[in-house]
Amino acid sequence: MRRDTFLKSMAVLAAAGTLPLSARAAANLKMMIPANPGGGWDGTGRALGKALIDAKAADTVQYENKGGAAGVIGLAQFVNAAKGDPNAMLITGAVMVGGIITSKPAVSLDKATPIARITSEYNVFVVPADSPLKTMKDVVAQMQKDPGSVKWGGGSRGSTEHICASMLATKVNVDPKKVNYVAFRGGGEATAAILGGNVTVGGSGYSEFAEYITTGKMRAIGVTSEKRLPGIPNIPTMKEQGFDVVLGNWRAVYGAPGITAEQRAALTEMVVKATKSKAWAEALEKNGWTPAVLTGKAFDDFVDNEFSSLRGVMHLAGML
């Protein structure tokens, strides 16, 4: 085949979106992070963006933060503004599933296109370093004495830390409806409230508190994993302290509504390639994230099951 004919053929295929990712130019991606700066979704989105560039799956990544309502506000904006855009991405996860279950918004996650689950993270509960409550047992004793006096700080209503606080209440014979939960729009706001003593206990992924735990400004008193987390400071599990509260917080990527199967496959390939990069490996180690890549029908089924199981947990915890 003559060189000019070959190049014309490649141009036609590229325009049609039928070339494999390796044969196309890297993309200029737009990433919606449905939370304020400083939280877990923000950290995940920006780490993924760096990994996409490091893996040469993208030339540039443009970020937009839109916090509130467990990510539902950002989801609605993404669905309405990005329809058919093959270069648009949304960071999401278990927190958004919980928010959708509690608020029943007009725009749900099924309006966007599933791409991949990328990480899993367990909730770590902390208290300020100068708190008189030294352990989770101290917190429980105070909650049993006066539920309203214990302020739990974390993400939006329906977040995994909110669910865990309600689960804990049911385990220790406290009415979960009396849990005094203070919701924040982003991890930065929650962290400031914890450090300022405006909440009694804070909950989130380890990555959001790591700096303050290691410098002694916060004391970690429990983690919602089945076993102690490897590679990070020794944090006792809720279970080993006698409280059967185990719940993970996964994070994932969705694409825009209305993209084609080929465009979905291309985005999936980009994300999977990014998760194999050096930048992503460094992010996993730094933040204590567990790699949990899942794509295709398996990911679709996982999300369906998560809606069902979280709805059941939230019902038992008195949140619905």
PDB file of C-alpha atoms in Angstrom:
ATOM      1  CA  MET A   1       0.000   0.000   0.000  1.00  0.00           C
ATOM      2  CA  ARG A   2       1.320   3.448  -0.872  1.00  0.00           C
ATOM      3  CA  ARG A   3       2.267   5.589   2.135  1.00  0.00           C
ATOM      4  CA  ASP A   4      -0.229   8.357   1.354  1.00  0.00           C
ATOM      5  CA  THR A   5      -3.035   5.827   0.925  1.00  0.00           C
ATOM      6  CA  PHE A   6      -2.111   4.184   4.230  1.00  0.00           C
ATOM      7  CA  LEU A   7      -2.134   7.508   6.065  1.00  0.00           C
ATOM      8  CA  LYS A   8      -5.510   8.452   4.614  1.00  0.00           C
ATOM      9  CA  SER A   9      -6.910   5.074   5.703  1.00  0.00           C
ATOM     10  CA  MET A  10      -5.580   5.584   9.236  1.00  0.00           C
ATOM     11  CA  ALA A  11      -7.118   9.061   9.376  1.00  0.00           C
ATOM     12  CA  VAL A  12     -10.527   7.696   8.383  1.00  0.00           C
ATOM     13  CA  LEU A  13     -10.340   4.973  11.051  1.00  0.00           C
ATOM     14  CA  ALA A  14      -9.238   7.447  13.710  1.00  0.00           C
ATOM     15  CA  ALA A  15     -12.082   9.790  12.862  1.00  0.00           C
ATOM     16  CA  ALA A  16     -14.506   6.900  13.161  1.00  0.00           C
ATOM     17  CA  GLY A  17     -13.108   5.954  16.554  1.00  0.00           C
ATOM     18  CA  THR A  18     -12.317   2.403  15.441  1.00  0.00           C
ATOM     19  CA  LEU A  19      -8.553   2.428  15.936  1.00  0.00           C
ATOM     20  CA  PRO A  20      -7.172   0.722  19.045  1.00  0.00           C
ATOM     21  CA  LEU A  21      -6.037   3.152  21.734  1.00  0.00           C
ATOM     22  CA  SER A  22      -2.368   2.517  20.968  1.00  0.00           C
ATOM     23  CA  ALA A  23      -2.867   3.749  17.402  1.00  0.00           C
ATOM     24  CA  ARG A  24      -4.683   6.974  18.313  1.00  0.00           C
ATOM     25  CA  ALA A  25      -3.357  10.202  19.688  1.00  0.00           C
ATOM     26  CA  ALA A  26      -3.577  10.494  23.477  1.00  0.00           C
ATOM     27  CA  ALA A  27      -6.726  12.251  24.666  1.00  0.00           C
ATOM     28  CA  ASN A  28      -7.422  15.557  26.371  1.00  0.00           C
ATOM     29  CA  LEU A  29      -9.639  14.333  29.190  1.00  0.00           C
ATOM     30  CA  LYS A  30     -12.138  16.184  31.387  1.00  0.00           C
ATOM     31  CA  MET A  31     -12.654  14.759  34.856  1.00  0.00           C
ATOM     32  CA  MET A  32     -15.596  15.632  37.092  1.00  0.00           C
ATOM     33  CA  ILE A  33     -14.782  15.223  40.788  1.00  0.00           C
ATOM     34  CA  PRO A  34     -18.149  15.446  42.608  1.00  0.00           C
ATOM     35  CA  ALA A  35     -16.664  16.740  45.865  1.00  0.00           C
ATOM     36  CA  ASN A  36     -14.768  19.744  47.142  1.00  0.00           C
ATOM     37  CA  PRO A  37     -10.949  19.746  47.073  1.00  0.00           C
ATOM     38  CA  GLY A  38      -9.107  17.871  49.788  1.00  0.00           C
ATOM     39  CA  GLY A  39     -11.184  14.695  50.087  1.00  0.00           C
ATOM     40  CA  GLY A  40     -10.901  11.103  48.991  1.00  0.00           C
ATOM     41  CA  TRP A  41     -12.589  11.555  45.624  1.00  0.00           C
ATOM     42  CA  ASP A  42     -10.421  14.577  44.894  1.00  0.00           C
ATOM     43  CA  GLY A  43      -7.264  12.674  45.761  1.00  0.00           C
ATOM     44  CA  THR A  44      -8.357   9.666  43.733  1.00  0.00           C
ATOM     45  CA  GLY A  45      -9.293  11.730  40.681  1.00  0.00           C
ATOM     46  CA  ARG A  46      -6.074  13.711  40.613  1.00  0.00           C
ATOM     47  CA  ALA A  47      -3.938  10.625  41.227  1.00  0.00           C
ATOM     48  CA  LEU A  48      -5.719   8.855  38.368  1.00  0.00           C
ATOM     49  CA  GLY A  49      -5.204  11.889  36.129  1.00  0.00           C
ATOM     50  CA  LYS A  50      -1.482  11.861  36.868  1.00  0.00           C
ATOM     51  CA  ALA A  51      -1.366   8.128  36.155  1.00  0.00           C
ATOM     52  CA  LEU A  52      -3.193   8.567  32.842  1.00  0.00           C
ATOM     53  CA  ILE A  53      -0.572  11.059  31.732  1.00  0.00           C
ATOM     54  CA  ASP A  54       2.273   8.950  33.128  1.00  0.00           C
ATOM     55  CA  ALA A  55       0.971   5.955  31.151  1.00  0.00           C
ATOM     56  CA  LYS A  56       0.665   8.130  28.029  1.00  0.00           C
ATOM     57  CA  ALA A  57      -3.029   7.313  27.862  1.00  0.00           C
ATOM     58  CA  ALA A  58      -3.814  11.055  27.987  1.00  0.00           C
ATOM     59  CA  ASP A  59      -2.017  14.243  27.009  1.00  0.00           C
ATOM     60  CA  THR A  60      -3.865  16.444  29.489  1.00  0.00           C
ATOM     61  CA  VAL A  61      -6.501  16.077  32.210  1.00  0.00           C
ATOM     62  CA  GLN A  62      -8.745  18.997  33.154  1.00  0.00           C
ATOM     63  CA  TYR A  63     -10.407  18.754  36.586  1.00  0.00           C
ATOM     64  CA  GLU A  64     -13.661  20.207  37.859  1.00  0.00           C
ATOM     65  CA  ASN A  65     -14.788  19.967  41.491  1.00  0.00           C
ATOM     66  CA  LYS A  66     -18.494  20.138  42.281  1.00  0.00           C
ATOM     67  CA  GLY A  67     -19.258  19.096  45.849  1.00  0.00           C
ATOM     68  CA  GLY A  68     -22.423  18.403  47.784  1.00  0.00           C
ATOM     69  CA  ALA A  69     -25.098  15.786  48.508  1.00  0.00           C
ATOM     70  CA  ALA A  70     -22.730  12.783  48.484  1.00  0.00           C
ATOM     71  CA  GLY A  71     -21.682  13.586  44.936  1.00  0.00           C
ATOM     72  CA  VAL A  72     -25.201  13.740  43.549  1.00  0.00           C
ATOM     73  CA  ILE A  73     -24.891  17.427  42.563  1.00  0.00           C
ATOM     74  CA  GLY A  74     -21.733  16.739  40.570  1.00  0.00           C
ATOM     75  CA  LEU A  75     -23.344  13.652  39.034  1.00  0.00           C
ATOM     76  CA  ALA A  76     -26.319  15.666  37.785  1.00  0.00           C
ATOM     77  CA  GLN A  77     -24.048  18.326  36.284  1.00  0.00           C
ATOM     78  CA  PHE A  78     -21.900  15.661  34.615  1.00  0.00           C
ATOM     79  CA  VAL A  79     -24.880  13.842  33.105  1.00  0.00           C
ATOM     80  CA  ASN A  80     -26.433  17.033  31.777  1.00  0.00           C
ATOM     81  CA  ALA A  81     -23.236  18.619  30.414  1.00  0.00           C
ATOM     82  CA  ALA A  82     -21.161  15.706  29.136  1.00  0.00           C
ATOM     83  CA  LYS A  83     -23.661  13.661  27.130  1.00  0.00           C
ATOM     84  CA  GLY A  84     -21.927  11.877  24.258  1.00  0.00           C
ATOM     85  CA  ASP A  85     -18.464  13.188  25.188  1.00  0.00           C
ATOM     86  CA  PRO A  86     -15.985  10.284  24.842  1.00  0.00           C
ATOM     87  CA  ASN A  87     -13.308  12.174  26.790  1.00  0.00           C
ATOM     88  CA  ALA A  88     -15.377  12.934  29.911  1.00  0.00           C
ATOM     89  CA  MET A  89     -14.908  11.015  33.158  1.00  0.00           C
ATOM     90  CA  LEU A  90     -16.643  11.025  36.547  1.00  0.00           C
ATOM     91  CA  ILE A  91     -15.141   9.829  39.824  1.00  0.00           C
ATOM     92  CA  THR A  92     -17.669   7.982  41.949  1.00  0.00           C
ATOM     93  CA  GLY A  93     -18.001   5.181  44.495  1.00  0.00           C
ATOM     94  CA  ALA A  94     -19.796   3.738  47.486  1.00  0.00           C
ATOM     95  CA  VAL A  95     -20.452   7.170  48.994  1.00  0.00           C
ATOM     96  CA  MET A  96     -22.498   8.214  45.965  1.00  0.00           C
ATOM     97  CA  VAL A  97     -24.467   4.970  46.076  1.00  0.00           C
ATOM     98  CA  GLY A  98     -25.387   5.733  49.689  1.00  0.00           C
ATOM     99  CA  GLY A  99     -26.325   9.312  48.807  1.00  0.00           C
ATOM    100  CA  ILE A 100     -28.557   8.168  45.960  1.00  0.00           C
ATOM    101  CA  ILE A 101     -30.309   5.650  48.213  1.00  0.00           C
ATOM    102  CA  THR A 102     -31.075   8.280  50.864  1.00  0.00           C
ATOM    103  CA  SER A 103     -31.939  11.253  48.651  1.00  0.00           C
ATOM    104  CA  LYS A 104     -33.572   9.504  45.652  1.00  0.00           C
ATOM    105  CA  PRO A 105     -32.400  12.182  43.169  1.00  0.00           C
ATOM    106  CA  ALA A 106     -33.894  12.708  39.717  1.00  0.00           C
ATOM    107  CA  VAL A 107     -30.527  11.855  38.145  1.00  0.00           C
ATOM    108  CA  SER A 108     -29.098   8.524  39.293  1.00  0.00           C
ATOM    109  CA  LEU A 109     -25.854   6.720  38.494  1.00  0.00           C
ATOM    110  CA  ASP A 110     -27.517   4.593  35.831  1.00  0.00           C
ATOM    111  CA  LYS A 111     -27.621   7.678  33.563  1.00  0.00           C
ATOM    112  CA  ALA A 112     -23.818   7.553  33.174  1.00  0.00           C
ATOM    113  CA  THR A 113     -21.652   4.817  31.628  1.00  0.00           C
ATOM    114  CA  PRO A 114     -19.767   2.394  33.915  1.00  0.00           C
ATOM    115  CA  ILE A 115     -16.047   2.188  33.157  1.00  0.00           C
ATOM    116  CA  ALA A 116     -14.092   0.633  36.041  1.00  0.00           C
ATOM    117  CA  ARG A 117     -13.779   0.212  39.777  1.00  0.00           C
ATOM    118  CA  ILE A 118     -10.200   1.139  40.669  1.00  0.00           C
ATOM    119  CA  THR A 119      -9.667   1.093  44.463  1.00  0.00           C
ATOM    120  CA  SER A 120     -11.117   0.015  47.750  1.00  0.00           C
ATOM    121  CA  GLU A 121     -10.488   1.765  51.045  1.00  0.00           C
ATOM    122  CA  TYR A 122     -11.733   1.203  54.575  1.00  0.00           C
ATOM    123  CA  ASN A 123     -12.901   3.915  56.938  1.00  0.00           C
ATOM    124  CA  VAL A 124     -10.549   5.031  59.677  1.00  0.00           C
ATOM    125  CA  PHE A 125     -12.029   6.774  62.712  1.00  0.00           C
ATOM    126  CA  VAL A 126      -9.961   9.415  64.482  1.00  0.00           C
ATOM    127  CA  VAL A 127     -10.184  11.805  67.421  1.00  0.00           C
ATOM    128  CA  PRO A 128      -8.150  14.986  68.008  1.00  0.00           C
ATOM    129  CA  ALA A 129      -4.873  14.313  69.801  1.00  0.00           C
ATOM    130  CA  ASP A 130      -6.059  16.113  72.950  1.00  0.00           C
ATOM    131  CA  SER A 131      -9.433  14.350  73.110  1.00  0.00           C
ATOM    132  CA  PRO A 132     -10.306  12.811  76.491  1.00  0.00           C
ATOM    133  CA  LEU A 133     -11.700   9.843  74.534  1.00  0.00           C
ATOM    134  CA  LYS A 134      -8.672   7.630  73.931  1.00  0.00           C
ATOM    135  CA  THR A 135     -10.254   4.539  72.349  1.00  0.00           C
ATOM    136  CA  MET A 136     -13.349   3.464  70.456  1.00  0.00           C
ATOM    137  CA  LYS A 137     -14.589   1.877  73.683  1.00  0.00           C
ATOM    138  CA  ASP A 138     -14.451   5.335  75.297  1.00  0.00           C
ATOM    139  CA  VAL A 139     -16.495   6.740  72.404  1.00  0.00           C
ATOM    140  CA  VAL A 140     -19.064   3.958  72.714  1.00  0.00           C
ATOM    141  CA  ALA A 141     -19.379   4.465  76.477  1.00  0.00           C
ATOM    142  CA  GLN A 142     -20.036   8.175  75.940  1.00  0.00           C
ATOM    143  CA  MET A 143     -22.519   7.440  73.175  1.00  0.00           C
ATOM    144  CA  GLN A 144     -24.400   4.975  75.390  1.00  0.00           C
ATOM    145  CA  LYS A 145     -24.535   7.582  78.133  1.00  0.00           C
ATOM    146  CA  ASP A 146     -25.617  10.485  75.873  1.00  0.00           C
ATOM    147  CA  PRO A 147     -25.830   9.757  72.110  1.00  0.00           C
ATOM    148  CA  GLY A 148     -26.185  13.411  71.154  1.00  0.00           C
ATOM    149  CA  SER A 149     -22.972  14.403  72.920  1.00  0.00           C
ATOM    150  CA  VAL A 150     -20.867  12.441  70.430  1.00  0.00           C
ATOM    151  CA  LYS A 151     -20.599  14.357  67.158  1.00  0.00           C
ATOM    152  CA  TRP A 152     -19.535  12.168  64.234  1.00  0.00           C
ATOM    153  CA  GLY A 153     -17.956  14.133  61.388  1.00  0.00           C
ATOM    154  CA  GLY A 154     -17.528  12.906  57.831  1.00  0.00           C
ATOM    155  CA  GLY A 155     -18.813  13.085  54.287  1.00  0.00           C
ATOM    156  CA  SER A 156     -22.351  13.678  53.118  1.00  0.00           C
ATOM    157  CA  ARG A 157     -25.366  11.950  54.583  1.00  0.00           C
ATOM    158  CA  GLY A 158     -25.350   8.360  53.390  1.00  0.00           C
ATOM    159  CA  SER A 159     -21.548   8.172  53.199  1.00  0.00           C
ATOM    160  CA  THR A 160     -19.831   5.006  54.370  1.00  0.00           C
ATOM    161  CA  GLU A 161     -18.624   6.687  57.559  1.00  0.00           C
ATOM    162  CA  HIS A 162     -22.216   7.735  58.303  1.00  0.00           C
ATOM    163  CA  ILE A 163     -23.380   4.170  57.673  1.00  0.00           C
ATOM    164  CA  CYS A 164     -20.635   2.803  59.939  1.00  0.00           C
ATOM    165  CA  ALA A 165     -21.548   5.167  62.795  1.00  0.00           C
ATOM    166  CA  SER A 166     -25.175   4.041  62.532  1.00  0.00           C
ATOM    167  CA  MET A 167     -24.132   0.380  62.335  1.00  0.00           C
ATOM    168  CA  LEU A 168     -22.046   0.835  65.481  1.00  0.00           C
ATOM    169  CA  ALA A 169     -25.014   2.358  67.315  1.00  0.00           C
ATOM    170  CA  THR A 170     -27.184  -0.671  66.564  1.00  0.00           C
ATOM    171  CA  LYS A 171     -24.412  -3.013  67.784  1.00  0.00           C
ATOM    172  CA  VAL A 172     -24.191  -1.267  71.176  1.00  0.00           C
ATOM    173  CA  ASN A 173     -27.948  -0.842  71.771  1.00  0.00           C
ATOM    174  CA  VAL A 174     -28.131   2.836  70.891  1.00  0.00           C
ATOM    175  CA  ASP A 175     -30.971   4.075  68.701  1.00  0.00           C
ATOM    176  CA  PRO A 176     -29.269   4.803  65.340  1.00  0.00           C
ATOM    177  CA  LYS A 177     -31.684   7.674  64.783  1.00  0.00           C
ATOM    178  CA  LYS A 178     -30.004   9.426  67.719  1.00  0.00           C
ATOM    179  CA  VAL A 179     -26.561   9.364  66.088  1.00  0.00           C
ATOM    180  CA  ASN A 180     -25.378  12.979  65.924  1.00  0.00           C
ATOM    181  CA  TYR A 181     -23.819  12.997  62.462  1.00  0.00           C
ATOM    182  CA  VAL A 182     -22.352  16.198  60.996  1.00  0.00           C
ATOM    183  CA  ALA A 183     -21.979  16.062  57.211  1.00  0.00           C
ATOM    184  CA  PHE A 184     -19.312  18.020  55.340  1.00  0.00           C
ATOM    185  CA  ARG A 185     -19.084  18.802  51.623  1.00  0.00           C
ATOM    186  CA  GLY A 186     -15.422  17.842  51.371  1.00  0.00           C
ATOM    187  CA  GLY A 187     -12.557  16.199  53.221  1.00  0.00           C
ATOM    188  CA  GLY A 188     -10.820  19.512  53.853  1.00  0.00           C
ATOM    189  CA  GLU A 189     -13.798  20.860  55.779  1.00  0.00           C
ATOM    190  CA  ALA A 190     -14.129  17.654  57.808  1.00  0.00           C
ATOM    191  CA  THR A 191     -10.428  17.623  58.678  1.00  0.00           C
ATOM    192  CA  ALA A 192     -10.560  21.235  59.867  1.00  0.00           C
ATOM    193  CA  ALA A 193     -13.565  20.421  62.062  1.00  0.00           C
ATOM    194  CA  ILE A 194     -11.768  17.449  63.632  1.00  0.00           C
ATOM    195  CA  LEU A 195      -8.557  19.368  64.295  1.00  0.00           C
ATOM    196  CA  GLY A 196     -10.588  22.265  65.700  1.00  0.00           C
ATOM    197  CA  GLY A 197     -12.484  20.016  68.098  1.00  0.00           C
ATOM    198  CA  ASN A 198     -15.814  20.855  66.471  1.00  0.00           C
ATOM    199  CA  VAL A 199     -16.653  17.163  66.126  1.00  0.00           C
ATOM    200  CA  THR A 200     -15.924  14.346  68.555  1.00  0.00           C
ATOM    201  CA  VAL A 201     -14.960  11.643  66.065  1.00  0.00           C
ATOM    202  CA  GLY A 202     -14.033  11.912  62.399  1.00  0.00           C
ATOM    203  CA  GLY A 203     -14.279   9.214  59.780  1.00  0.00           C
ATOM    204  CA  SER A 204     -12.826   8.811  56.292  1.00  0.00           C
ATOM    205  CA  GLY A 205     -10.248   6.850  54.323  1.00  0.00           C
ATOM    206  CA  TYR A 206      -6.764   6.639  55.811  1.00  0.00           C
ATOM    207  CA  SER A 207      -5.340   8.772  52.993  1.00  0.00           C
ATOM    208  CA  GLU A 208      -7.242  11.842  54.188  1.00  0.00           C
ATOM    209  CA  PHE A 209      -5.891  11.570  57.750  1.00  0.00           C
ATOM    210  CA  ALA A 210      -2.438  10.070  57.156  1.00  0.00           C
ATOM    211  CA  GLU A 211      -0.516  13.326  57.561  1.00  0.00           C
ATOM    212  CA  TYR A 212      -2.245  14.167  60.848  1.00  0.00           C
ATOM    213  CA  ILE A 213      -1.988  10.650  62.277  1.00  0.00           C
ATOM    214  CA  THR A 214       1.734  10.401  61.556  1.00  0.00           C
ATOM    215  CA  THR A 215       2.439  13.875  63.010  1.00  0.00           C
ATOM    216  CA  GLY A 216       0.426  13.140  66.150  1.00  0.00           C
ATOM    217  CA  LYS A 217      -2.335  15.688  65.589  1.00  0.00           C
ATOM    218  CA  MET A 218      -4.979  12.955  65.366  1.00  0.00           C
ATOM    219  CA  ARG A 219      -5.303   9.603  67.107  1.00  0.00           C
ATOM    220  CA  ALA A 220      -6.638   6.719  65.012  1.00  0.00           C
ATOM    221  CA  ILE A 221      -8.985   4.602  67.147  1.00  0.00           C
ATOM    222  CA  GLY A 222     -10.521   2.141  64.702  1.00  0.00           C
ATOM    223  CA  VAL A 223     -10.686   0.901  61.109  1.00  0.00           C
ATOM    224  CA  THR A 224     -13.619  -0.869  59.444  1.00  0.00           C
ATOM    225  CA  SER A 225     -11.555  -3.590  57.754  1.00  0.00           C
ATOM    226  CA  GLU A 226     -11.759  -7.287  58.585  1.00  0.00           C
ATOM    227  CA  LYS A 227      -8.053  -7.326  59.530  1.00  0.00           C
ATOM    228  CA  ARG A 228      -5.541  -4.615  60.358  1.00  0.00           C
ATOM    229  CA  LEU A 229      -4.347  -2.726  57.306  1.00  0.00           C
ATOM    230  CA  PRO A 230      -0.831  -3.590  56.108  1.00  0.00           C
ATOM    231  CA  GLY A 231       1.798  -0.962  55.554  1.00  0.00           C
ATOM    232  CA  ILE A 232       0.272   1.801  57.709  1.00  0.00           C
ATOM    233  CA  PRO A 233       0.369   2.640  61.436  1.00  0.00           C
ATOM    234  CA  ASN A 234      -1.103  -0.020  63.664  1.00  0.00           C
ATOM    235  CA  ILE A 235      -4.805   0.848  63.827  1.00  0.00           C
ATOM    236  CA  PRO A 236      -7.059  -1.643  65.661  1.00  0.00           C
ATOM    237  CA  THR A 237     -10.062  -2.895  63.733  1.00  0.00           C
ATOM    238  CA  MET A 238     -13.549  -2.207  65.021  1.00  0.00           C
ATOM    239  CA  LYS A 239     -14.091  -5.959  65.101  1.00  0.00           C
ATOM    240  CA  GLU A 240     -11.130  -6.763  67.336  1.00  0.00           C
ATOM    241  CA  GLN A 241     -12.412  -4.155  69.798  1.00  0.00           C
ATOM    242  CA  GLY A 242     -15.695  -6.045  70.053  1.00  0.00           C
ATOM    243  CA  PHE A 243     -17.751  -4.051  67.532  1.00  0.00           C
ATOM    244  CA  ASP A 244     -18.809  -6.013  64.437  1.00  0.00           C
ATOM    245  CA  VAL A 245     -18.595  -3.136  61.963  1.00  0.00           C
ATOM    246  CA  VAL A 246     -16.923  -4.067  58.666  1.00  0.00           C
ATOM    247  CA  LEU A 247     -17.505  -1.971  55.533  1.00  0.00           C
ATOM    248  CA  GLY A 248     -15.343  -1.002  52.562  1.00  0.00           C
ATOM    249  CA  ASN A 249     -15.388   2.189  50.523  1.00  0.00           C
ATOM    250  CA  TRP A 250     -14.701   1.564  46.819  1.00  0.00           C
ATOM    251  CA  ARG A 251     -14.026   4.215  44.198  1.00  0.00           C
ATOM    252  CA  ALA A 252     -14.635   4.042  40.478  1.00  0.00           C
ATOM    253  CA  VAL A 253     -14.750   5.843  37.138  1.00  0.00           C
ATOM    254  CA  TYR A 254     -17.803   6.400  34.921  1.00  0.00           C
ATOM    255  CA  GLY A 255     -18.024   7.832  31.430  1.00  0.00           C
ATOM    256  CA  ALA A 256     -20.589  10.187  29.919  1.00  0.00           C
ATOM    257  CA  PRO A 257     -24.126   9.161  28.944  1.00  0.00           C
ATOM    258  CA  GLY A 258     -24.649   8.196  25.320  1.00  0.00           C
ATOM    259  CA  ILE A 259     -21.134   7.140  24.388  1.00  0.00           C
ATOM    260  CA  THR A 260     -20.736   4.158  22.084  1.00  0.00           C
ATOM    261  CA  ALA A 261     -19.558   0.688  23.066  1.00  0.00           C
ATOM    262  CA  GLU A 262     -16.278   1.398  21.260  1.00  0.00           C
ATOM    263  CA  GLN A 263     -15.808   4.659  23.148  1.00  0.00           C
ATOM    264  CA  ARG A 264     -16.554   2.899  26.444  1.00  0.00           C
ATOM    265  CA  ALA A 265     -13.962   0.255  25.580  1.00  0.00           C
ATOM    266  CA  ALA A 266     -11.389   2.955  24.765  1.00  0.00           C
ATOM    267  CA  LEU A 267     -11.958   4.718  28.104  1.00  0.00           C
ATOM    268  CA  THR A 268     -11.730   1.387  29.907  1.00  0.00           C
ATOM    269  CA  GLU A 269      -8.437   0.646  28.172  1.00  0.00           C
ATOM    270  CA  MET A 270      -7.102   4.069  29.194  1.00  0.00           C
ATOM    271  CA  VAL A 271      -8.022   3.556  32.861  1.00  0.00           C
ATOM    272  CA  VAL A 272      -6.651   0.011  33.026  1.00  0.00           C
ATOM    273  CA  LYS A 273      -3.418   1.202  31.406  1.00  0.00           C
ATOM    274  CA  ALA A 274      -3.165   3.999  33.984  1.00  0.00           C
ATOM    275  CA  THR A 275      -3.551   1.533  36.869  1.00  0.00           C
ATOM    276  CA  LYS A 276      -0.441  -0.276  35.616  1.00  0.00           C
ATOM    277  CA  SER A 277       1.712   2.859  35.704  1.00  0.00           C
ATOM    278  CA  LYS A 278       4.432   3.759  38.180  1.00  0.00           C
ATOM    279  CA  ALA A 279       2.519   6.897  39.212  1.00  0.00           C
ATOM    280  CA  TRP A 280      -0.520   4.803  40.186  1.00  0.00           C
ATOM    281  CA  ALA A 281       1.574   2.293  42.142  1.00  0.00           C
ATOM    282  CA  GLU A 282       3.061   5.199  44.095  1.00  0.00           C
ATOM    283  CA  ALA A 283      -0.416   6.628  44.787  1.00  0.00           C
ATOM    284  CA  LEU A 284      -1.647   3.262  46.104  1.00  0.00           C
ATOM    285  CA  GLU A 285       1.295   2.956  48.484  1.00  0.00           C
ATOM    286  CA  LYS A 286       1.177   6.566  49.651  1.00  0.00           C
ATOM    287  CA  ASN A 287      -2.566   6.569  50.383  1.00  0.00           C
ATOM    288  CA  GLY A 288      -3.040   3.029  51.671  1.00  0.00           C
ATOM    289  CA  TRP A 289      -5.460   2.217  48.860  1.00  0.00           C
ATOM    290  CA  THR A 290      -6.175  -1.380  47.935  1.00  0.00           C
ATOM    291  CA  PRO A 291      -6.071  -2.011  44.170  1.00  0.00           C
ATOM    292  CA  ALA A 292      -9.479  -3.320  43.081  1.00  0.00           C
ATOM    293  CA  VAL A 293      -9.716  -3.027  39.285  1.00  0.00           C
ATOM    294  CA  LEU A 294     -12.974  -4.378  37.871  1.00  0.00           C
ATOM    295  CA  THR A 295     -14.410  -3.682  34.415  1.00  0.00           C
ATOM    296  CA  GLY A 296     -17.115  -4.733  31.963  1.00  0.00           C
ATOM    297  CA  LYS A 297     -20.152  -6.787  32.998  1.00  0.00           C
ATOM    298  CA  ALA A 298     -18.475  -7.806  36.255  1.00  0.00           C
ATOM    299  CA  PHE A 299     -18.326  -4.130  37.264  1.00  0.00           C
ATOM    300  CA  ASP A 300     -21.923  -3.536  36.122  1.00  0.00           C
ATOM    301  CA  ASP A 301     -23.103  -6.446  38.284  1.00  0.00           C
ATOM    302  CA  PHE A 302     -20.983  -5.272  41.219  1.00  0.00           C
ATOM    303  CA  VAL A 303     -22.652  -1.837  41.221  1.00  0.00           C
ATOM    304  CA  ASP A 304     -26.131  -3.413  41.079  1.00  0.00           C
ATOM    305  CA  ASN A 305     -25.242  -5.622  44.043  1.00  0.00           C
ATOM    306  CA  GLU A 306     -23.845  -2.654  45.962  1.00  0.00           C
ATOM    307  CA  PHE A 307     -27.119  -0.743  45.631  1.00  0.00           C
ATOM    308  CA  SER A 308     -28.977  -3.773  46.972  1.00  0.00           C
ATOM    309  CA  SER A 309     -26.613  -4.593  49.845  1.00  0.00           C
ATOM    310  CA  LEU A 310     -26.081  -0.984  50.989  1.00  0.00           C
ATOM    311  CA  ARG A 311     -29.822  -0.388  50.965  1.00  0.00           C
ATOM    312  CA  GLY A 312     -30.194  -3.386  53.272  1.00  0.00           C
ATOM    313  CA  VAL A 313     -27.407  -2.227  55.608  1.00  0.00           C
ATOM    314  CA  MET A 314     -28.829   1.294  55.788  1.00  0.00           C
ATOM    315  CA  HIS A 315     -32.302  -0.030  56.526  1.00  0.00           C
ATOM    316  CA  LEU A 316     -31.005  -2.179  59.394  1.00  0.00           C
ATOM    317  CA  ALA A 317     -29.026   0.803  60.689  1.00  0.00           C
ATOM    318  CA  GLY A 318     -32.191   2.908  60.861  1.00  0.00           C
ATOM    319  CA  MET A 319     -31.116   5.359  58.162  1.00  0.00           C
ATOM    320  CA  LEU A 320     -34.062   4.755  55.799  1.00  0.00           C
TER     321      LEU A 320
END
